[in-house]
Short mmCIF file of C-alpha atoms in Angstrom, two decimals:
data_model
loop_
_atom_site.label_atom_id
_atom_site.label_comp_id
_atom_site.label_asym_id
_atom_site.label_seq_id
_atom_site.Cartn_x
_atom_site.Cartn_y
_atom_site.Cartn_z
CA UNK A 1 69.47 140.25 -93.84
CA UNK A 2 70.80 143.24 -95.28
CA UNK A 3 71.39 146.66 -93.03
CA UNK A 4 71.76 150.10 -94.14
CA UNK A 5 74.24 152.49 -91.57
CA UNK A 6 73.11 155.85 -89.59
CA UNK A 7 70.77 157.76 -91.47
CA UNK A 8 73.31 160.65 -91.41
CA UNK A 9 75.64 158.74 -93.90
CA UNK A 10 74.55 160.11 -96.93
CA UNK A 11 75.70 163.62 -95.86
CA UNK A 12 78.62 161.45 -94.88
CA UNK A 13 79.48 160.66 -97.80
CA UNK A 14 78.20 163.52 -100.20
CA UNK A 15 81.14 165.75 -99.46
CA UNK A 16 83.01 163.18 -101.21
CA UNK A 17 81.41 162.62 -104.07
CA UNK A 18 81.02 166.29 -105.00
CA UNK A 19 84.79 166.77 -104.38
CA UNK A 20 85.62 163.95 -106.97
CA UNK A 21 82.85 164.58 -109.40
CA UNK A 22 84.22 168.60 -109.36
CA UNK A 23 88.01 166.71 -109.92
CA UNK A 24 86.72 164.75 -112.77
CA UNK A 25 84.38 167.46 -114.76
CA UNK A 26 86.10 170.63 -114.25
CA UNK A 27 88.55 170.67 -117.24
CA UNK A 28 87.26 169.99 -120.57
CA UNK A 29 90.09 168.43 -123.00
CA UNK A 30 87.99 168.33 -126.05
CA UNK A 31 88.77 170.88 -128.92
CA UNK A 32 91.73 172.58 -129.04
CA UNK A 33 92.57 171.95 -125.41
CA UNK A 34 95.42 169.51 -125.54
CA UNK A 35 96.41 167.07 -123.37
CA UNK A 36 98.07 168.62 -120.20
CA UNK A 37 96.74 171.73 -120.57
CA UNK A 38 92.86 171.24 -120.33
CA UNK A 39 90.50 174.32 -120.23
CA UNK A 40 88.29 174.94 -117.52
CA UNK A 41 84.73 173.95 -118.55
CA UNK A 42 83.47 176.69 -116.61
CA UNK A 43 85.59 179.05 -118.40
CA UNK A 44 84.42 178.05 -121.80
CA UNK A 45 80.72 177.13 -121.37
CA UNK A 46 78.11 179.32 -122.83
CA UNK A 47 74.24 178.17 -122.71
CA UNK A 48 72.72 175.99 -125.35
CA UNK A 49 69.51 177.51 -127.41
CA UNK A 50 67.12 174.24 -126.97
CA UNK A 51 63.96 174.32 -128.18
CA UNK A 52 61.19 171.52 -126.25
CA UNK A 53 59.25 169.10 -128.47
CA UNK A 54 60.14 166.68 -130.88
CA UNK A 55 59.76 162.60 -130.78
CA UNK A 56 61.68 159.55 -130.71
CA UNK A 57 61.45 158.99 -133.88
CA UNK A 58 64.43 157.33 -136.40
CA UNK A 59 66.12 160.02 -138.61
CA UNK A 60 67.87 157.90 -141.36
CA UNK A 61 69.28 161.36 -142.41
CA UNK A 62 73.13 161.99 -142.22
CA UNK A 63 73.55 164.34 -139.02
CA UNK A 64 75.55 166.82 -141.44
CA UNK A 65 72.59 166.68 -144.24
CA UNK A 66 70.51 167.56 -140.74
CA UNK A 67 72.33 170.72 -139.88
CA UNK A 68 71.81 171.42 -143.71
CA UNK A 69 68.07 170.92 -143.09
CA UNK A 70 67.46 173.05 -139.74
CA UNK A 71 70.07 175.82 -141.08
CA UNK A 72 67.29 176.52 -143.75
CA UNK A 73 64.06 176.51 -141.48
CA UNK A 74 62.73 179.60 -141.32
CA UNK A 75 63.97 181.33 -137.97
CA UNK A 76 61.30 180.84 -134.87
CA UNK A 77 62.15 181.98 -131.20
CA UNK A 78 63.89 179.52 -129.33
CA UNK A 79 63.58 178.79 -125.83
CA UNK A 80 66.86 178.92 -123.71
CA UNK A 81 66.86 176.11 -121.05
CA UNK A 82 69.45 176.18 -118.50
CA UNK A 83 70.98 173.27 -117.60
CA UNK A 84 69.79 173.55 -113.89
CA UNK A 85 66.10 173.54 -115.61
CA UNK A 86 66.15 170.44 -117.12
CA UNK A 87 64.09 169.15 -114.68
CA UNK A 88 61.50 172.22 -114.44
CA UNK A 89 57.82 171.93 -115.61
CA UNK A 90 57.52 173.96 -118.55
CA UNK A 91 54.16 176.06 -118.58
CA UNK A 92 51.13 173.67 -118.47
CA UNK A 93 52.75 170.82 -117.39
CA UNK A 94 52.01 169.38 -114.16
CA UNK A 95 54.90 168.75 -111.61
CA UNK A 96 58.54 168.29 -112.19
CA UNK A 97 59.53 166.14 -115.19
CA UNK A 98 60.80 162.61 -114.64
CA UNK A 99 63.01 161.51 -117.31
CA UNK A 100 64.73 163.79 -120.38
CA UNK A 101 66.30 163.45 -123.44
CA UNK A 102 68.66 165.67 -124.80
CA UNK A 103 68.66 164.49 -128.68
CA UNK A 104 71.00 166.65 -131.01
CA UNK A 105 73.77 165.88 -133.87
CA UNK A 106 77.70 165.12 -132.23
CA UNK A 107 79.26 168.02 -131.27
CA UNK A 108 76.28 170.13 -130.60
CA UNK A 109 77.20 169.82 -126.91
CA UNK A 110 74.93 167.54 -125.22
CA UNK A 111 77.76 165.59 -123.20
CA UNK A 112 79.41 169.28 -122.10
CA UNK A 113 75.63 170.35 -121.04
CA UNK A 114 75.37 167.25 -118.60
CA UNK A 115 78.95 167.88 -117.58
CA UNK A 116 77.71 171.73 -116.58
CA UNK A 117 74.83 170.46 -114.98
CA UNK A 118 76.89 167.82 -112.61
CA UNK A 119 79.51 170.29 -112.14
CA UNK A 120 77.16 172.94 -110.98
CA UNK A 121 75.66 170.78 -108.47
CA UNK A 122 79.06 169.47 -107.36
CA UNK A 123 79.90 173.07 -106.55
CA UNK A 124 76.73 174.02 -104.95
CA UNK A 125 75.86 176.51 -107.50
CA UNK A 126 72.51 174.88 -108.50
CA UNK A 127 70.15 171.68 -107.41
CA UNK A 128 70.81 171.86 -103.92
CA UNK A 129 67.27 170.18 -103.82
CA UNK A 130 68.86 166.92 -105.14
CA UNK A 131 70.85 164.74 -102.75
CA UNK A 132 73.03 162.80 -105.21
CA UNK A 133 73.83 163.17 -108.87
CA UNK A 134 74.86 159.87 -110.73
CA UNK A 135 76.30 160.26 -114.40
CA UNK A 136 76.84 157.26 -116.37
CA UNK A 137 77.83 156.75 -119.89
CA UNK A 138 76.46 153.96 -122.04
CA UNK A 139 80.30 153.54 -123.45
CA UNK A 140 81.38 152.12 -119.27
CA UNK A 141 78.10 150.38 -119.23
CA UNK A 142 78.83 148.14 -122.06
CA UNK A 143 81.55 146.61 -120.65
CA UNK A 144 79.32 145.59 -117.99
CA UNK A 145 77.03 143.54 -120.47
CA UNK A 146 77.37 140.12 -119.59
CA UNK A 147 77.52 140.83 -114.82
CA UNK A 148 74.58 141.16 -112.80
CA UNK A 149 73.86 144.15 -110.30
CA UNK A 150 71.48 145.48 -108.04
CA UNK A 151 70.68 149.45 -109.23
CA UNK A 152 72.47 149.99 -105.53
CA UNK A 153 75.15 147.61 -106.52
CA UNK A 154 75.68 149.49 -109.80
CA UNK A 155 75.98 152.55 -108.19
CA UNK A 156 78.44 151.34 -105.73
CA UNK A 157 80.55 149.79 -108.58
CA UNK A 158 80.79 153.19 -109.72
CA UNK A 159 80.44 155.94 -107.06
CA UNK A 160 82.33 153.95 -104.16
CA UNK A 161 81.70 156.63 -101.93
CA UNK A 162 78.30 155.38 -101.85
CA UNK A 163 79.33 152.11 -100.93
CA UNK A 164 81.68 152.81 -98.17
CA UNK A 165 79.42 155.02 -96.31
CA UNK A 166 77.15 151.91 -96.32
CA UNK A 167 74.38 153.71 -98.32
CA UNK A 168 72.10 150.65 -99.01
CA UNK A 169 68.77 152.51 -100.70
CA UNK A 170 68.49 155.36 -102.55
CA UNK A 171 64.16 155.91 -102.71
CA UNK A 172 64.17 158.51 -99.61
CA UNK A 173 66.22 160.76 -101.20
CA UNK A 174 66.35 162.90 -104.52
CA UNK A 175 68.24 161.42 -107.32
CA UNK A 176 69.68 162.40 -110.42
CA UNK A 177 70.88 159.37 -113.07
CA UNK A 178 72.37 160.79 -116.03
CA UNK A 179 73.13 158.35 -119.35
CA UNK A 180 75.09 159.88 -121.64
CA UNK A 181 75.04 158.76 -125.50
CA UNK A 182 72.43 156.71 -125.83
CA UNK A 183 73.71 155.93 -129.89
CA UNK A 184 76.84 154.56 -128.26
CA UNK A 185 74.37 151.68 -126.32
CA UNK A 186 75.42 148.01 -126.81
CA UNK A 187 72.91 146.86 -124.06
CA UNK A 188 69.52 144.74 -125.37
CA UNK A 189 67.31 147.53 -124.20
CA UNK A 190 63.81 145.36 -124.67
CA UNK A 191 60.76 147.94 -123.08
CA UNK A 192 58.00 145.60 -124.51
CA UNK A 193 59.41 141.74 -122.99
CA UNK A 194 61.49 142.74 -120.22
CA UNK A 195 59.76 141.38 -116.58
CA UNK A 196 59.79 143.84 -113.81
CA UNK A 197 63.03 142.61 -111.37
CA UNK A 198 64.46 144.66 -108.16
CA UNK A 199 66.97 142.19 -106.87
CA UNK A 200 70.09 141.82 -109.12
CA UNK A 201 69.97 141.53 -113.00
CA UNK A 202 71.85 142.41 -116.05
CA UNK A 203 72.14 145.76 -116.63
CA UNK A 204 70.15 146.37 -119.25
CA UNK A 205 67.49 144.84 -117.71
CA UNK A 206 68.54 147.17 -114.35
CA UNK A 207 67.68 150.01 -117.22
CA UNK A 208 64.70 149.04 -118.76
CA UNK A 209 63.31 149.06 -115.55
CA UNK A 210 64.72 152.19 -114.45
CA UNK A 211 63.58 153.94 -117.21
CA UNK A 212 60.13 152.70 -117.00
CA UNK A 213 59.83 153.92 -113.69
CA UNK A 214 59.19 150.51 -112.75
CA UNK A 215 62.53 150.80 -110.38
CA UNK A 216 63.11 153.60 -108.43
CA UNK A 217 60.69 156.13 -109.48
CA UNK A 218 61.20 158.94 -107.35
CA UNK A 219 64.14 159.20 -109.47
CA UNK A 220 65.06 161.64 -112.21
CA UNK A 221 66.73 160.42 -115.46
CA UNK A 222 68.67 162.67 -117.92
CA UNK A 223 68.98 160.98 -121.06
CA UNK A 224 71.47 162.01 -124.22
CA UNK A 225 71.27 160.37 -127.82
CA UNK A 226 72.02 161.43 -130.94
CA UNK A 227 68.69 160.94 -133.56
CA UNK A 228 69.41 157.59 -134.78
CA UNK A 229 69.10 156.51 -131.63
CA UNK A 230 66.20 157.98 -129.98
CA UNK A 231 63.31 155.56 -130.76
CA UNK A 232 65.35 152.92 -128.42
CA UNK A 233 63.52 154.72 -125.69
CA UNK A 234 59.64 154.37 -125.69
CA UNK A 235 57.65 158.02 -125.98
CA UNK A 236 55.62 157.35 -123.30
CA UNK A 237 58.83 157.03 -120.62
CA UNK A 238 59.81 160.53 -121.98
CA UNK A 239 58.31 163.70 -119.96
CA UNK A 240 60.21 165.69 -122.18
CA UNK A 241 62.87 165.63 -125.61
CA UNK A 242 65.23 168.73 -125.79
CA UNK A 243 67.21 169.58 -129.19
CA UNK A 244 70.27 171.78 -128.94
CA UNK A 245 69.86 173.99 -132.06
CA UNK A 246 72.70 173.40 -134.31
CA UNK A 247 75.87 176.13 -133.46
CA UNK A 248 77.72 178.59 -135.74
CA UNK A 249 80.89 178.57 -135.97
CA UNK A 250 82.01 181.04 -133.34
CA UNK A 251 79.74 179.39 -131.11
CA UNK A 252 81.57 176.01 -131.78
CA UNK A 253 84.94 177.40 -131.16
CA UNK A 254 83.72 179.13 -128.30
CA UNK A 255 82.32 176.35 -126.50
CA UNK A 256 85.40 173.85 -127.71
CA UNK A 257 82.52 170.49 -128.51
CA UNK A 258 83.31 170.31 -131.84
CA UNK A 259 86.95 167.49 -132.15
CA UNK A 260 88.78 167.38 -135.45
CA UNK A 261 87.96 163.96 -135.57
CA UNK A 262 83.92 164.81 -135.59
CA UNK A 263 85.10 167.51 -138.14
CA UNK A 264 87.19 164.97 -140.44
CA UNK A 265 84.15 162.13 -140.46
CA UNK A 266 81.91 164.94 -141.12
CA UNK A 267 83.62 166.34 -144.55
CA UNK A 268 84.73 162.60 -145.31
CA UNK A 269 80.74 161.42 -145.48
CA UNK A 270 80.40 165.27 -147.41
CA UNK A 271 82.88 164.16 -150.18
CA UNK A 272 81.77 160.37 -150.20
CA UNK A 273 77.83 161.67 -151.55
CA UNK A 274 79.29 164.42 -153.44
CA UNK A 275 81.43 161.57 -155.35
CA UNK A 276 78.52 159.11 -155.33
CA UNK A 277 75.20 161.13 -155.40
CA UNK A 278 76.85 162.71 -158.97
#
């Protein structure tokens, strides 16, 4: 039989995680922020102009021939979401929202938004609601394909100050999961034949579940995906898609998203249809 510590260990071991989350998403060394001499995130981060709406739906599209598109829609207002909304009910909607995607081009800043958002809670600026904050990325959670976990397992194998303060269950308290780069996913995620399983399972499995709400669903999910990628998630698990609006220049500089390696693949596919399209 399996026993969970004192009640009080969560606040036990909260302390902790904030203190390494704040070590681990304070600097940002994307851009031109070298190696050894990152730039605070906080320094640099401005808020993204989001609009809500939009679907799951495959965009074959190039993501630069899709900043050409939206740069020539007609200008609308745009709705600014702060990061420590995400979660909010917009107007008309019923309760808080479950589960989020952030869809948008690379670079747009969609990884830097959910490294604000964990950041401020880390630092007790925002969320104080929410007991624990969990960010994964798909890229870690490949190499986990082929083991089995619990979801309290997984979270152990990555947020070991769960795990030595004994915390066992996670569905009396508030909980943020965050996925990050959903295109970057080399997991089976099946949401039509996958069976319903608690006890420990592969991880994609573990997800399909999660994201279902058939695991855990007092929990909130934060999803991030480029287009492409979107449909891999079902509409109907979505309470809400979010698309950063695409940035001008001094707005990429600015918030230092944009890498020169995004920049050189970008102008590479530019000349390769330029050459070809002719």
């Amino acid at each position: 039989m399996r026993f969970c510590v004192r009640p009080e260990s969560p606040a036990t071991c909260r302390p902790r995680l904030k203190s390494n989350l704040k070590k681990k998403f304070q600097f940002v060394f994307e851009g031109i922020a070298k190696a050894g001499n990152p730039t605070l995130l906080n320094q640099i981060y401005t808020e993204l102009y989001i609009t809500e709406g939009g679907t799951g739906e495959v965009n074959d599209e190039h993501e630069v021939r899709q900043i050409e598109t939206a740069s020539r829609k007609p200008v609308r207002p745009e709705t600014t979401i702060r990061q420590e909304d995400i979660f909010k009910a917009s107007p008309g909607r019923d309760g808080p929202i479950r589960t989020v995607m952030t869809k948008g081009v690379a670079g747009i800043g969609k990884t830097v938004l959910t490294q604000k958002f964990t950041l401020d809670w880390a630092e007790d600026k925002a969320n104080q609601d929410i007991q624990f904050t969990f960010p994964f990325t798909f890229r870690e959670l490949n190499v986990l394909k082929e083991r089995k976990f619990s979801l309290v397992e997984l979270v152990h194998h990555f947020f070991t100050e769960t795990k030595e303060a004994g915390v066992c269950r996670f569905d009396q308290f508030q909980v943020v999961f965050i996925f990050d780069g959903l295109d970057e996913c080399r997991l089976p995620l099946d949401f039509h034949n996958t069976e319903i399983l608690t006890d420990s399972t592969s991880v994609d499995v573990l997800l399909t579940n999660l994201i279902r709400g058939k695991l855990l669903p007092s929990a909130r999910l934060w999803i991030t995906t480029r287009p492409a990628a979107a449909s891999q998630i079902p509409p109907e698990c979505l309470g809400s898609v979010l698309v950063p609006q695409c940035l001008c220049v001094e707005c990429s500089r600015e918030r230092n998203v944009l890498t020169v390696e995004q920049i050189v693949q970008s102008l590479h596919v530019c000349l390769f249809h330029s050459v070809f399209d002719e």
